[in-house]
XYZ file of C-alpha atoms in Angstrom:
783
model
C 24.742 -42.818 -32.944
C 24.226 -45.368 -30.397
C 26.705 -47.820 -29.108
C 27.513 -50.453 -31.495
C 24.840 -49.705 -33.983
C 27.169 -49.333 -37.085
C 30.210 -51.383 -36.041
C 30.655 -54.891 -37.108
C 29.949 -57.305 -34.311
C 29.784 -61.135 -33.881
C 26.967 -62.636 -35.793
C 24.030 -64.269 -33.556
C 23.231 -67.864 -34.336
C 19.897 -66.653 -36.208
C 21.801 -63.981 -38.302
C 24.499 -66.659 -39.319
C 21.073 -68.684 -40.500
C 20.014 -65.813 -42.520
C 23.362 -65.598 -43.775
C 23.636 -69.150 -44.760
C 20.548 -69.362 -46.864
C 21.501 -66.034 -48.514
C 24.537 -67.787 -49.466
C 22.636 -70.935 -50.663
C 19.555 -68.899 -51.988
C 18.960 -70.845 -55.222
C 19.142 -74.460 -53.259
C 16.441 -73.201 -50.717
C 14.000 -71.381 -53.436
C 14.268 -74.772 -55.213
C 13.343 -76.602 -52.385
C 10.485 -74.211 -51.391
C 9.302 -74.250 -55.051
C 8.954 -78.059 -55.189
C 7.325 -78.033 -51.763
C 4.937 -75.425 -53.062
C 4.360 -77.409 -56.174
C 3.302 -80.481 -54.232
C 1.016 -78.945 -51.899
C -0.405 -76.588 -54.497
C -1.433 -80.125 -56.596
C -2.995 -81.153 -53.267
C -4.537 -77.694 -52.449
C -6.290 -78.251 -56.101
C -8.070 -81.170 -55.007
C -9.434 -79.383 -52.004
C -13.182 -79.646 -51.420
C -15.361 -76.968 -49.892
C -17.899 -79.230 -48.375
C -19.866 -80.145 -45.006
C -19.113 -83.583 -43.630
C -21.951 -83.704 -41.182
C -20.589 -86.768 -39.474
C -17.664 -84.787 -38.775
C -19.471 -82.640 -36.447
C -20.402 -85.712 -34.077
C -17.467 -86.601 -31.525
C -17.529 -90.561 -31.965
C -16.869 -91.609 -28.346
C -19.301 -89.695 -26.832
C -22.213 -91.856 -25.429
C -24.969 -90.392 -26.938
C -23.340 -90.495 -30.823
C -22.260 -94.150 -29.898
C -26.166 -94.602 -29.303
C -26.838 -92.676 -32.154
C -24.686 -94.813 -34.697
C -25.996 -97.824 -32.967
C -29.444 -97.317 -33.794
C -29.698 -94.894 -36.424
C -30.802 -97.693 -38.841
C -33.677 -97.823 -36.490
C -34.822 -94.195 -35.927
C -33.154 -92.644 -38.674
C -31.082 -89.744 -39.191
C -30.936 -86.531 -37.278
C -31.059 -84.463 -39.964
C -34.599 -83.712 -40.609
C -35.926 -81.453 -42.857
C -39.623 -80.184 -41.998
C -42.053 -78.715 -44.918
C -45.121 -77.193 -43.854
C -47.927 -76.252 -46.534
C -50.222 -73.676 -45.206
C -53.527 -72.813 -46.425
C -54.413 -68.822 -46.393
C -58.084 -69.587 -46.363
C -60.024 -72.649 -44.997
C -58.249 -75.982 -43.709
C -56.312 -78.554 -45.270
C -59.262 -80.907 -45.887
C -59.489 -80.255 -49.488
C -58.224 -82.525 -52.427
C -55.906 -79.516 -53.804
C -54.042 -78.973 -50.752
C -53.927 -82.762 -50.082
C -52.430 -83.413 -53.491
C -50.064 -80.920 -52.642
C -48.836 -82.641 -49.859
C -48.647 -85.917 -51.587
C -46.751 -84.459 -54.589
C -43.962 -82.758 -52.247
C -44.015 -85.894 -50.228
C -43.249 -88.014 -53.441
C -40.903 -85.559 -54.555
C -38.519 -85.817 -51.134
C -38.105 -89.510 -52.051
C -36.457 -88.520 -55.292
C -33.905 -86.142 -53.427
C -30.239 -87.437 -53.120
C -29.861 -88.728 -49.214
C -33.429 -88.947 -48.614
C -34.078 -91.887 -46.321
C -37.432 -93.587 -47.505
C -37.895 -94.898 -43.949
C -37.909 -91.641 -42.466
C -40.378 -89.743 -44.754
C -43.629 -89.259 -43.242
C -46.640 -86.953 -43.886
C -50.435 -86.803 -43.613
C -50.990 -88.440 -47.163
C -47.765 -90.914 -46.496
C -49.227 -94.646 -46.118
C -46.983 -94.874 -43.005
C -49.570 -92.689 -41.062
C -52.300 -95.536 -39.878
C -55.924 -95.236 -39.057
C -56.992 -97.869 -36.783
C -60.631 -99.113 -37.355
C -63.092 -101.830 -37.148
C -64.131 -103.336 -40.596
C -66.398 -106.300 -41.709
C -63.434 -108.283 -42.003
C -62.366 -107.330 -38.176
C -59.716 -104.618 -36.967
C -57.872 -102.981 -39.618
C -54.532 -100.876 -39.700
C -54.750 -99.094 -42.883
C -52.888 -95.765 -44.095
C -54.901 -92.983 -42.931
C -55.403 -91.316 -46.689
C -55.359 -95.045 -48.396
C -56.115 -95.462 -52.091
C -59.820 -96.389 -51.720
C -61.045 -93.337 -50.259
C -63.586 -91.531 -52.606
C -62.360 -88.392 -53.802
C -65.424 -86.318 -52.759
C -67.038 -84.501 -49.923
C -67.720 -87.569 -47.945
C -64.268 -88.648 -48.494
C -62.848 -85.746 -47.093
C -65.257 -85.918 -44.192
C -63.976 -89.480 -43.453
C -60.340 -88.473 -43.480
C -60.831 -85.457 -41.316
C -62.770 -88.006 -38.621
C -59.515 -90.352 -39.090
C -57.327 -87.611 -38.022
C -59.369 -86.844 -35.558
C -59.983 -89.837 -33.682
C -56.187 -91.224 -34.031
C -53.947 -89.887 -31.540
C -50.493 -88.365 -32.612
C -51.867 -86.917 -35.817
C -52.932 -83.550 -34.828
C -49.993 -81.263 -33.459
C -47.612 -83.629 -35.101
C -48.733 -83.938 -38.743
C -51.456 -81.319 -39.113
C -51.801 -78.271 -37.019
C -54.382 -78.180 -34.121
C -56.321 -75.098 -36.070
C -56.354 -77.547 -39.320
C -54.858 -75.017 -41.545
C -51.366 -76.368 -41.901
C -49.926 -79.991 -42.987
C -46.559 -81.075 -41.932
C -43.786 -83.106 -44.014
C -41.027 -84.902 -42.132
C -38.034 -86.128 -44.340
C -34.863 -87.619 -42.867
C -31.659 -87.328 -44.934
C -28.503 -89.187 -44.414
C -25.415 -87.076 -43.494
C -23.208 -89.064 -45.902
C -25.661 -88.404 -49.009
C -27.258 -85.264 -48.784
C -25.750 -82.269 -51.124
C -26.865 -78.758 -49.578
C -26.487 -77.176 -53.208
C -28.730 -79.607 -54.933
C -30.926 -79.638 -52.000
C -31.449 -76.086 -52.061
C -32.397 -76.034 -55.678
C -34.751 -78.696 -55.399
C -36.373 -77.214 -52.584
C -36.651 -73.774 -54.547
C -38.028 -75.417 -57.366
C -40.782 -77.166 -55.260
C -41.740 -73.657 -53.695
C -41.975 -72.187 -57.124
C -44.220 -75.037 -58.156
C -46.408 -75.537 -55.296
C -46.645 -72.327 -53.647
C -49.620 -70.143 -54.807
C -52.269 -67.626 -54.107
C -53.950 -70.182 -51.524
C -51.079 -71.931 -50.263
C -47.483 -70.896 -48.608
C -44.445 -73.425 -48.184
C -42.002 -73.391 -45.602
C -38.637 -75.320 -45.345
C -37.114 -75.754 -41.847
C -34.717 -78.455 -40.217
C -31.024 -78.650 -40.350
C -30.700 -79.900 -44.199
C -32.754 -76.507 -45.163
C -30.185 -74.466 -42.898
C -27.065 -75.627 -44.375
C -28.769 -75.526 -47.909
C -29.290 -71.840 -47.229
C -25.593 -71.540 -46.214
C -23.866 -72.822 -49.228
C -26.665 -70.879 -51.529
C -25.101 -67.426 -49.644
C -21.569 -69.014 -49.724
C -20.811 -67.320 -53.202
C -20.856 -64.125 -51.450
C -17.418 -64.970 -49.582
C -15.664 -65.075 -52.608
C -16.802 -61.467 -53.695
C -15.805 -60.576 -50.155
C -12.512 -62.240 -50.441
C -11.545 -60.238 -53.732
C -12.513 -57.040 -52.344
C -10.542 -57.760 -49.116
C -7.325 -58.798 -51.394
C -7.748 -55.208 -53.200
C -8.079 -53.504 -50.132
C -5.069 -54.940 -48.004
C -2.887 -54.410 -51.545
C -3.866 -50.668 -51.410
C -2.793 -50.747 -47.406
C 0.167 -52.181 -48.333
C 1.370 -50.091 -51.358
C 0.483 -46.865 -49.016
C 2.346 -48.136 -46.190
C 5.701 -49.404 -48.124
C 5.192 -46.951 -51.093
C 6.573 -49.549 -53.496
C 5.793 -52.569 -55.267
C 7.783 -54.628 -53.038
C 6.010 -53.823 -50.086
C 3.061 -55.202 -51.775
C 4.094 -58.185 -53.923
C 6.518 -60.092 -51.245
C 4.011 -59.997 -48.169
C 1.307 -61.422 -50.722
C 3.393 -64.115 -52.032
C 4.706 -65.300 -48.535
C 0.788 -65.139 -47.351
C 0.090 -66.927 -50.275
C 2.453 -69.417 -50.252
C 1.511 -70.356 -46.452
C -2.171 -70.588 -47.965
C -1.000 -73.285 -50.589
C 0.604 -75.119 -48.137
C -1.993 -75.135 -45.469
C -4.458 -76.141 -47.804
C -2.703 -78.645 -49.749
C -1.854 -80.215 -46.286
C -5.842 -80.369 -45.525
C -6.478 -82.052 -48.820
C -3.442 -84.270 -48.438
C -4.997 -85.384 -45.225
C -8.483 -85.837 -46.820
C -10.167 -82.850 -44.899
C -12.386 -80.473 -46.670
C -13.462 -77.125 -45.812
C -16.523 -76.289 -44.245
C -18.156 -72.736 -45.435
C -18.770 -71.589 -41.887
C -15.138 -71.856 -41.290
C -13.696 -69.747 -44.315
C -13.148 -67.142 -41.866
C -10.203 -69.022 -40.376
C -7.875 -69.436 -43.605
C -8.673 -65.540 -43.881
C -7.519 -64.385 -40.915
C -4.364 -66.813 -41.063
C -3.379 -65.212 -44.220
C -3.978 -61.969 -42.917
C -1.415 -62.835 -39.885
C 1.025 -63.855 -42.321
C 0.882 -60.672 -43.836
C 1.151 -58.925 -40.729
C 4.441 -60.844 -39.812
C 5.755 -60.421 -43.087
C 5.109 -56.323 -42.544
C 6.711 -56.753 -39.220
C 9.956 -58.187 -40.876
C 9.981 -55.778 -43.896
C 9.551 -53.021 -42.209
C 12.523 -53.891 -39.765
C 14.459 -54.458 -42.927
C 13.792 -51.128 -43.984
C 14.709 -49.572 -41.032
C 18.035 -51.663 -41.019
C 18.836 -50.734 -44.343
C 18.394 -46.928 -43.490
C 20.921 -47.459 -40.988
C 23.582 -49.347 -42.340
C 23.061 -48.759 -46.136
C 24.034 -51.951 -47.219
C 21.394 -54.484 -48.489
C 22.893 -57.806 -47.380
C 23.822 -56.448 -44.270
C 20.167 -55.179 -43.539
C 18.675 -58.300 -44.722
C 20.755 -60.131 -42.162
C 19.948 -57.859 -39.182
C 16.671 -57.316 -39.786
C 15.199 -60.643 -40.315
C 17.972 -62.135 -37.819
C 16.745 -59.593 -35.248
C 12.712 -60.653 -35.641
C 13.428 -64.049 -36.345
C 12.968 -64.871 -32.610
C 9.955 -62.741 -31.807
C 8.501 -63.859 -35.027
C 9.167 -67.558 -34.355
C 7.586 -67.303 -30.668
C 4.477 -65.693 -31.997
C 3.974 -68.058 -34.615
C 4.909 -70.777 -32.154
C 1.945 -69.622 -29.604
C -0.475 -68.948 -32.279
C -0.007 -72.382 -33.643
C -0.210 -74.277 -30.024
C -3.356 -72.201 -29.587
C -5.032 -73.475 -32.512
C -3.782 -76.938 -32.364
C -5.313 -77.272 -28.936
C -8.834 -77.290 -30.421
C -7.985 -80.556 -31.498
C -8.268 -81.624 -27.914
C -11.751 -82.319 -28.483
C -12.991 -85.501 -29.927
C -15.107 -83.803 -32.742
C -13.641 -84.756 -36.147
C -14.163 -81.391 -37.573
C -12.533 -79.514 -34.919
C -9.512 -81.970 -34.763
C -9.034 -81.750 -38.563
C -9.020 -77.861 -38.414
C -6.673 -77.853 -35.232
C -4.251 -79.931 -37.227
C -4.269 -78.248 -40.694
C -4.583 -74.394 -39.466
C -1.372 -75.308 -36.811
C 0.381 -76.801 -39.864
C -0.702 -73.755 -41.719
C 0.598 -71.144 -39.163
C 4.052 -72.708 -38.814
C 4.434 -72.482 -42.662
C 4.766 -68.824 -42.029
C 8.413 -69.508 -40.387
C 9.073 -70.673 -44.007
C 7.422 -68.170 -46.105
C 8.057 -64.612 -44.149
C 11.744 -64.883 -42.262
C 13.073 -67.740 -44.706
C 11.596 -66.692 -48.182
C 11.228 -63.264 -47.592
C 14.787 -62.289 -47.257
C 15.802 -64.515 -50.328
C 13.138 -62.623 -52.595
C 14.308 -59.500 -51.277
C 17.970 -60.355 -51.988
C 17.023 -60.812 -55.942
C 15.794 -57.102 -56.263
C 17.278 -53.722 -55.545
C 16.015 -52.295 -52.123
C 13.523 -49.435 -52.537
C 15.188 -45.558 -53.213
C 16.086 -44.053 -49.885
C 13.544 -41.183 -50.213
C 10.762 -43.876 -50.381
C 12.193 -45.631 -47.104
C 12.737 -42.695 -45.372
C 8.964 -41.378 -46.225
C 7.764 -44.603 -44.765
C 10.139 -44.252 -41.866
C 8.460 -40.763 -41.006
C 4.914 -42.157 -41.595
C 3.212 -39.113 -39.972
C -0.282 -40.723 -39.359
C 1.339 -44.078 -37.612
C 3.927 -41.557 -35.716
C 0.772 -39.602 -34.302
C -1.340 -42.576 -33.023
C 2.158 -44.358 -31.585
C 2.992 -41.034 -29.832
C -0.857 -40.800 -28.661
C -0.719 -44.471 -27.333
C 2.843 -43.896 -25.686
C 1.509 -40.989 -23.362
C -0.575 -43.304 -21.244
C 2.502 -44.969 -20.038
C 4.457 -42.353 -19.093
C 4.799 -40.967 -15.354
C 1.933 -41.608 -13.449
C -0.599 -42.006 -16.637
C 0.798 -45.923 -16.204
C -1.360 -46.122 -12.953
C -4.363 -44.936 -14.754
C -3.709 -47.647 -17.356
C -3.215 -50.516 -14.948
C -6.223 -49.323 -12.804
C -8.308 -49.698 -16.346
C -6.579 -53.042 -17.067
C -7.858 -54.324 -13.451
C -11.541 -53.148 -13.988
C -11.506 -54.567 -17.303
C -10.506 -57.709 -16.092
C -13.252 -57.873 -13.207
C -16.453 -56.307 -15.315
C -15.582 -58.179 -18.554
C -14.318 -61.414 -16.406
C -17.751 -61.438 -14.710
C -19.425 -61.136 -18.205
C -17.542 -63.747 -19.779
C -18.618 -66.378 -16.724
C -22.294 -66.088 -18.455
C -21.239 -66.875 -21.628
C -22.877 -70.268 -22.883
C -21.791 -73.122 -24.718
C -24.141 -74.074 -27.783
C -26.603 -72.054 -29.771
C -28.452 -69.415 -27.450
C -31.465 -69.362 -30.330
C -32.135 -71.871 -32.945
C -31.085 -70.631 -36.208
C -30.253 -67.399 -35.351
C -26.527 -67.924 -34.809
C -26.114 -68.445 -38.463
C -28.716 -66.427 -40.352
C -30.130 -63.277 -39.352
C -33.245 -63.398 -37.825
C -35.658 -62.167 -40.921
C -34.123 -65.038 -43.142
C -36.685 -67.137 -44.632
C -35.085 -70.044 -42.728
C -35.545 -68.367 -39.175
C -39.391 -67.205 -40.293
C -39.982 -70.736 -41.425
C -38.653 -72.305 -38.244
C -40.683 -69.660 -35.971
C -43.978 -70.468 -38.223
C -43.341 -74.264 -37.488
C -43.067 -74.220 -34.020
C -45.852 -71.917 -33.630
C -48.234 -74.130 -35.254
C -46.829 -77.958 -34.301
C -45.644 -80.008 -31.265
C -42.099 -78.805 -32.505
C -39.343 -79.325 -35.298
C -36.486 -80.261 -32.931
C -36.542 -84.436 -31.982
C -34.699 -86.146 -29.044
C -35.022 -89.808 -29.114
C -34.996 -92.067 -26.001
C -34.067 -95.450 -26.491
C -35.699 -98.264 -24.284
C -33.198 -101.261 -24.874
C -34.682 -104.530 -23.713
C -32.338 -106.464 -21.433
C -34.101 -110.158 -22.501
C -35.360 -111.164 -25.876
C -38.760 -109.384 -26.378
C -38.335 -107.141 -23.457
C -40.498 -104.331 -24.446
C -43.531 -106.654 -25.071
C -45.080 -106.595 -21.420
C -47.403 -104.337 -19.461
C -44.944 -103.108 -17.134
C -42.227 -101.761 -19.560
C -45.460 -100.264 -22.056
C -46.760 -98.361 -18.939
C -43.059 -97.125 -17.656
C -42.591 -95.738 -21.295
C -45.863 -94.098 -21.175
C -45.247 -92.639 -17.630
C -41.654 -90.980 -19.377
C -43.476 -90.154 -22.349
C -46.261 -87.904 -19.754
C -43.236 -86.978 -17.571
C -41.482 -85.532 -20.519
C -44.331 -83.274 -21.893
C -45.177 -82.053 -18.264
C -41.602 -81.672 -16.785
C -39.343 -82.058 -19.680
C -40.520 -79.122 -21.776
C -41.574 -81.446 -24.669
C -44.246 -79.945 -26.792
C -45.476 -83.412 -27.699
C -44.082 -87.069 -27.698
C -44.523 -90.235 -29.786
C -44.084 -94.119 -29.040
C -45.930 -96.942 -30.573
C -48.014 -97.103 -27.420
C -50.342 -94.852 -29.027
C -51.121 -97.377 -31.818
C -51.412 -100.106 -29.156
C -54.042 -98.253 -26.946
C -56.005 -97.606 -30.284
C -56.231 -101.286 -31.316
C -57.179 -102.271 -27.727
C -59.838 -99.897 -27.730
C -61.090 -101.758 -30.890
C -61.389 -105.001 -28.929
C -63.863 -103.243 -26.795
C -66.199 -101.514 -29.650
C -63.995 -98.469 -29.738
C -65.177 -97.153 -26.386
C -62.981 -94.469 -25.210
C -62.372 -95.978 -21.894
C -60.843 -98.675 -23.089
C -57.925 -96.427 -24.624
C -55.402 -97.908 -22.169
C -52.837 -100.453 -22.296
C -53.811 -103.915 -21.801
C -52.182 -106.060 -19.081
C -52.765 -109.589 -20.841
C -49.766 -110.917 -22.565
C -52.458 -112.467 -24.893
C -53.783 -109.041 -25.725
C -50.005 -107.810 -26.464
C -49.276 -110.662 -28.682
C -52.512 -110.424 -30.723
C -51.908 -106.858 -31.025
C -48.124 -107.316 -32.202
C -49.156 -110.100 -34.433
C -51.865 -107.181 -36.218
C -49.179 -104.458 -36.356
C -46.670 -106.853 -38.001
C -49.095 -108.026 -40.483
C -50.594 -104.429 -41.335
C -47.177 -102.635 -41.575
C -44.628 -102.856 -44.653
C -40.833 -104.239 -43.681
C -39.165 -101.653 -41.811
C -42.294 -99.065 -41.339
C -42.303 -99.357 -37.729
C -38.622 -99.223 -37.188
C -38.770 -95.897 -36.148
C -41.131 -97.134 -33.052
C -40.302 -100.794 -32.306
C -37.953 -103.268 -34.274
C -39.626 -106.541 -35.596
C -38.914 -108.879 -32.253
C -40.034 -106.407 -29.716
C -36.485 -106.008 -28.121
C -36.167 -102.203 -28.576
C -38.321 -99.401 -28.826
C -37.953 -95.555 -28.902
C -39.777 -92.450 -27.254
C -39.324 -89.810 -29.626
C -39.981 -85.902 -28.056
C -40.653 -83.147 -29.768
C -38.970 -79.591 -28.992
C -39.783 -75.911 -30.300
C -36.353 -74.916 -29.601
C -32.778 -76.199 -29.350
C -30.885 -73.580 -27.470
C -28.248 -74.820 -24.535
C -30.530 -73.930 -21.914
C -33.206 -76.361 -23.111
C -30.929 -79.040 -24.131
C -29.078 -79.369 -20.589
C -32.670 -78.961 -18.644
C -34.445 -81.663 -20.866
C -31.223 -83.897 -20.249
C -31.459 -83.206 -16.778
C -35.128 -84.127 -16.343
C -34.572 -87.654 -18.576
C -31.917 -88.502 -16.287
C -33.826 -87.954 -13.137
C -36.728 -90.155 -14.429
C -34.398 -92.718 -15.435
C -32.843 -92.736 -11.734
C -36.111 -92.731 -10.261
C -37.435 -95.519 -12.536
C -35.439 -98.597 -12.688
C -36.601 -101.416 -14.747
C -35.789 -105.187 -14.848
C -36.861 -105.683 -18.443
C -35.419 -102.611 -20.069
C -32.776 -99.757 -19.700
C -33.413 -96.474 -21.048
C -30.641 -94.888 -22.822
C -29.972 -91.190 -24.127
C -29.989 -89.539 -26.731
C -30.556 -89.781 -30.144
C -32.271 -87.009 -32.475
C -30.726 -83.602 -33.006
C -31.296 -82.658 -29.245
C -28.745 -85.746 -28.341
C -26.379 -84.862 -31.289
C -25.942 -80.980 -30.111
C -25.439 -81.977 -26.723
C -22.742 -84.140 -27.321
C -20.949 -81.929 -29.557
C -21.763 -78.661 -26.697
C -20.250 -80.931 -23.931
C -16.836 -81.487 -26.361
C -16.823 -77.787 -27.405
C -16.869 -76.533 -23.734
C -14.276 -79.163 -22.636
C -11.943 -78.145 -25.691
C -12.286 -74.516 -24.935
C -11.262 -74.356 -21.117
C -8.533 -77.078 -21.755
C -7.020 -74.934 -24.731
C -7.298 -71.932 -22.785
C -5.446 -73.282 -19.365
C -2.591 -74.728 -21.836
C -2.455 -71.547 -23.899
C -1.970 -69.348 -21.249
C 0.423 -71.592 -19.657
C 2.396 -72.349 -23.144
C 2.685 -68.625 -23.436
C 4.074 -67.745 -20.338
C 6.534 -70.435 -20.392
C 7.664 -69.822 -23.850
C 7.956 -66.070 -23.141
C 9.735 -66.798 -19.759
C 12.496 -69.129 -21.561
C 12.832 -66.705 -24.408
C 13.582 -63.741 -22.228
C 14.660 -65.296 -19.236
C 12.369 -63.504 -17.227
C 9.364 -64.155 -14.919
C 8.256 -60.495 -15.110
C 8.397 -61.008 -18.813
C 5.933 -63.787 -18.789
C 3.581 -61.797 -16.915
C 3.820 -58.412 -19.013
C 2.856 -60.715 -22.022
C 0.055 -62.738 -20.366
C -1.920 -59.424 -19.134
C -2.561 -58.406 -22.516
C -3.676 -62.128 -23.321
C -6.124 -62.041 -20.390
C -7.412 -58.929 -21.735
C -7.843 -60.432 -24.739
C -9.802 -63.381 -23.664
C -12.397 -61.447 -21.368
C -13.039 -58.942 -24.155
C -13.695 -61.718 -26.637
C -15.976 -63.403 -24.397
C -17.702 -60.143 -22.998
C -18.372 -59.038 -26.844
C -19.654 -62.568 -27.681
C -22.050 -62.391 -24.996
C -23.414 -58.933 -25.745
C -23.852 -59.651 -29.112
C -25.213 -63.139 -28.518
C -22.761 -64.959 -30.322
C -22.894 -68.459 -29.453
C -19.572 -70.293 -28.516
C -20.202 -73.559 -30.601
C -18.201 -75.780 -33.020
C -18.084 -73.254 -35.442
C -17.454 -69.949 -33.458
C -14.632 -71.609 -31.083
C -11.885 -71.905 -33.682
C -12.376 -68.443 -34.478
C -12.336 -67.458 -30.696
C -9.096 -69.389 -30.222
C -7.455 -67.331 -33.209
C -8.820 -64.188 -31.538
C -7.197 -64.858 -28.437
C -3.788 -65.086 -30.122
C -3.833 -61.951 -32.022
C -2.823 -59.438 -28.762
C -0.186 -61.829 -28.137
C 1.317 -61.360 -31.620
C 1.477 -57.794 -30.936
C 2.821 -57.913 -27.384
C 5.791 -60.497 -28.356
C 6.983 -58.167 -31.018
C 6.839 -54.976 -29.012
C 8.523 -56.857 -25.737
C 11.267 -58.088 -28.145
C 11.965 -54.650 -29.015
C 11.888 -53.086 -26.044
C 14.229 -55.823 -24.475
C 16.236 -54.929 -27.616
C 16.736 -51.179 -26.904
C 17.011 -51.985 -23.174
C 20.375 -53.989 -23.824
C 21.603 -50.741 -25.419
C 20.049 -47.764 -23.466
C 19.813 -49.429 -20.187
C 16.524 -46.921 -19.844
C 13.111 -48.453 -19.786
C 11.204 -45.102 -20.606
C 13.682 -44.673 -23.534
C 13.272 -48.206 -24.760
C 9.623 -47.957 -24.661
C 9.646 -44.603 -26.807
C 12.056 -46.310 -29.411
C 9.838 -49.545 -29.524
C 6.538 -47.539 -30.068
C 8.124 -45.218 -32.549
C 9.480 -48.076 -34.610
C 7.719 -51.711 -33.794
C 4.771 -49.890 -32.396
C 4.207 -48.065 -35.794
C 4.250 -51.476 -37.574
C 1.855 -53.021 -35.086
C -0.487 -50.051 -35.791
C -0.339 -50.719 -39.576
C -0.702 -54.420 -39.333
C -3.770 -54.054 -36.941
C -5.509 -51.590 -39.605
C -4.014 -54.438 -42.158
C -5.875 -57.128 -40.380
C -8.931 -55.390 -39.837
C -9.462 -54.831 -43.305
C -8.709 -58.348 -43.766
C -11.966 -59.186 -42.038
C -14.138 -56.101 -41.881
C -15.807 -56.800 -45.185
C -17.412 -59.729 -43.726
C -19.760 -57.664 -42.055
C -21.863 -57.301 -44.963
C -22.459 -60.668 -45.638
C -25.733 -62.043 -45.403
C -24.673 -64.875 -43.292
C -24.992 -63.523 -39.694
C -22.638 -65.756 -38.282
C -19.740 -64.912 -40.858
C -20.811 -61.209 -40.233
C -20.637 -61.039 -36.619
C -17.140 -63.172 -36.411
C -15.795 -60.215 -38.962
C -17.135 -57.592 -36.443
C -15.743 -59.465 -33.493
C -12.286 -60.125 -35.199
C -12.072 -56.491 -36.324
C -12.592 -54.848 -32.843
C -10.533 -57.391 -30.965
C -7.478 -56.524 -33.434
C -8.004 -52.788 -32.865
C -8.433 -53.135 -29.125
C -5.493 -55.648 -28.643
C -3.392 -53.169 -30.709
C -4.210 -50.513 -28.038
C -3.859 -52.728 -25.363
C -0.574 -54.044 -26.485
C 0.797 -50.285 -26.983
C -0.595 -49.069 -23.758
C -0.365 -51.829 -21.222
C 3.047 -53.610 -22.046
C 4.935 -50.092 -21.638
C 3.245 -49.398 -18.632
C 3.876 -53.334 -16.872
C 7.779 -52.608 -18.303
C 7.797 -49.354 -16.354
C 6.270 -50.692 -13.334
C 7.557 -54.464 -13.167
C 11.113 -53.808 -14.344
C 12.046 -56.861 -15.925
C 15.563 -58.011 -16.480
C 15.706 -59.056 -19.931
C 18.257 -61.611 -20.441
C 17.322 -62.994 -23.925
C 18.604 -65.870 -25.590
C 21.491 -65.105 -27.971
C 20.158 -66.694 -30.931
């Protein structure tokens, strides 16, 4: 029997805290119950919904531009529908009627922006021609066109002669027609949208036609359609976790109390989110699950230590005080570092990330209440499990064997192999991690699997049109009517051409196309006069024609009423991070090289501008949070153990966790974006939890034995065994996500499951090796 183990000793501060709450347990339980009731009421009103505006960093220049002018060029949320003819071309009344019906139906869907709806049959698409009354600007498919072969022939001729139609609204091979429908971020309901799109597909798709839907509204409608799968996975996960807890503890207490603690933390966390007016995006549901699993992990560590102490002292109250008193410091330190890591997500100005950082860090902090505070109270209300059950749990042959296996590498010279492996991992995986890109590496494929209908539709549209993704450049007048002059219009045209030739755009649109078409009509439609007029008189006449021929607001997508501001819309076939960065760099090059006295060119609206702003904020947040988390972990651990070497011992597994996470994401093609960043932040903290519990036990044993090797062995046989179990529990909490049809959730489940196992192995091998090598002098705070 080791020195002082069974003798009564002076209580530490945290042991006195546990004794105090046990003495006043009914008051404390009532307080927790009242708080849980309050947060439970709030949680009942929490919405699972996507707030698209919360994805946009409001202070970013691109988002400020978007908010300033979106009334003019519309929403960045553009749904694209393609109607493909299997045989022949689109120039038949059956196909055109189908395009017309779908166009009309888009107007009836909630959140649709009528001024942003356009298709081959929409009146907004114009035909410039000479009539007996003079030059006319009429709808391409006007009501006066005859519904016969002659009418179709004239319509086809109009499509061919008007620039900006083929490639944009009808494919170059004439087999597919496109419909563009903008949806306001505040109004679209993805579930209802999915239902309407499927109704359209069911009604309009037939033996002669295929219907495709793409664009961000369609993407999120598919995500919400697949979201119910998550609830089935949650149910299966709960059953597996319960089974694992029963296997480890062999008692109903070992199942119920950890689940109660984790459940109450979830109620407090979700209630806090609802109280602040937040909603949960379906793509981040993996984050609450991981936090819940980690609450169970902390509960398992504490309960296992309580059982160990009960076997030693044989008295329940004393065992609770000692067990939970000893683990209160490492548990609180672990929870604090986790909370800091998640809270730092909120350094980004993206509201979604700020909201998640605030409520998720609060949720993690509640574990201090629900595990080391609530669990002792609940345990004091029931009899402890029978001694034979606890002895069987303590023996745990499978976990003992794994712990013994993981202990071997840190013994003797084996630790040098471990440390050399650490250096190799840091070098190799660190080099790989440096190649990790922020933003989508492949459009759409980061969320849904490649063979999903959305990704097939996205590829089909981009194979047949100039592109489904838009970037809008604003030509902002420095004076009244700043756009209505030849120099400005020529500069806009040069900008168009530059973006097509150098900026990677599949095509561009501005109202200069219409100006040139009208001016050509001034000269008997001769092709050589398809150019911009230099004369202000001609420009005034053309402006008068456009204003009188268009419905109110119909031209806002291209130029405002007074010709003060105009747009250049660039179309792209992709929106991966490299394309966004290179496209914006080329646009900035042109702007810098071509100053204008009349207008200033401002970047960047459309989906490209939105994603560029989000990517910049994600990258900034990621690196800031990494630096601060590493610094916080080092400082907190150094203060807790009063040893710089102890801080180094815990930093190394954290660094291993970080580079392994990034290397895995790179290999699997997982994008570091607004959805994956919170998961990555939580993944980094997994290893530090294991490390803190293990190092705390090593320090405790070292204070008794004075021998590092013996302290390592005892720590791995006790705390290490609980770490092995909690690692398998956490893996069970996320591994079933692999079977989801949502690729993002499946990959996050695989990433977290793998990291939990690797972090467990790393903590149980690296920390003992570093302790034996560095020999830190532990002087833990006497709490």
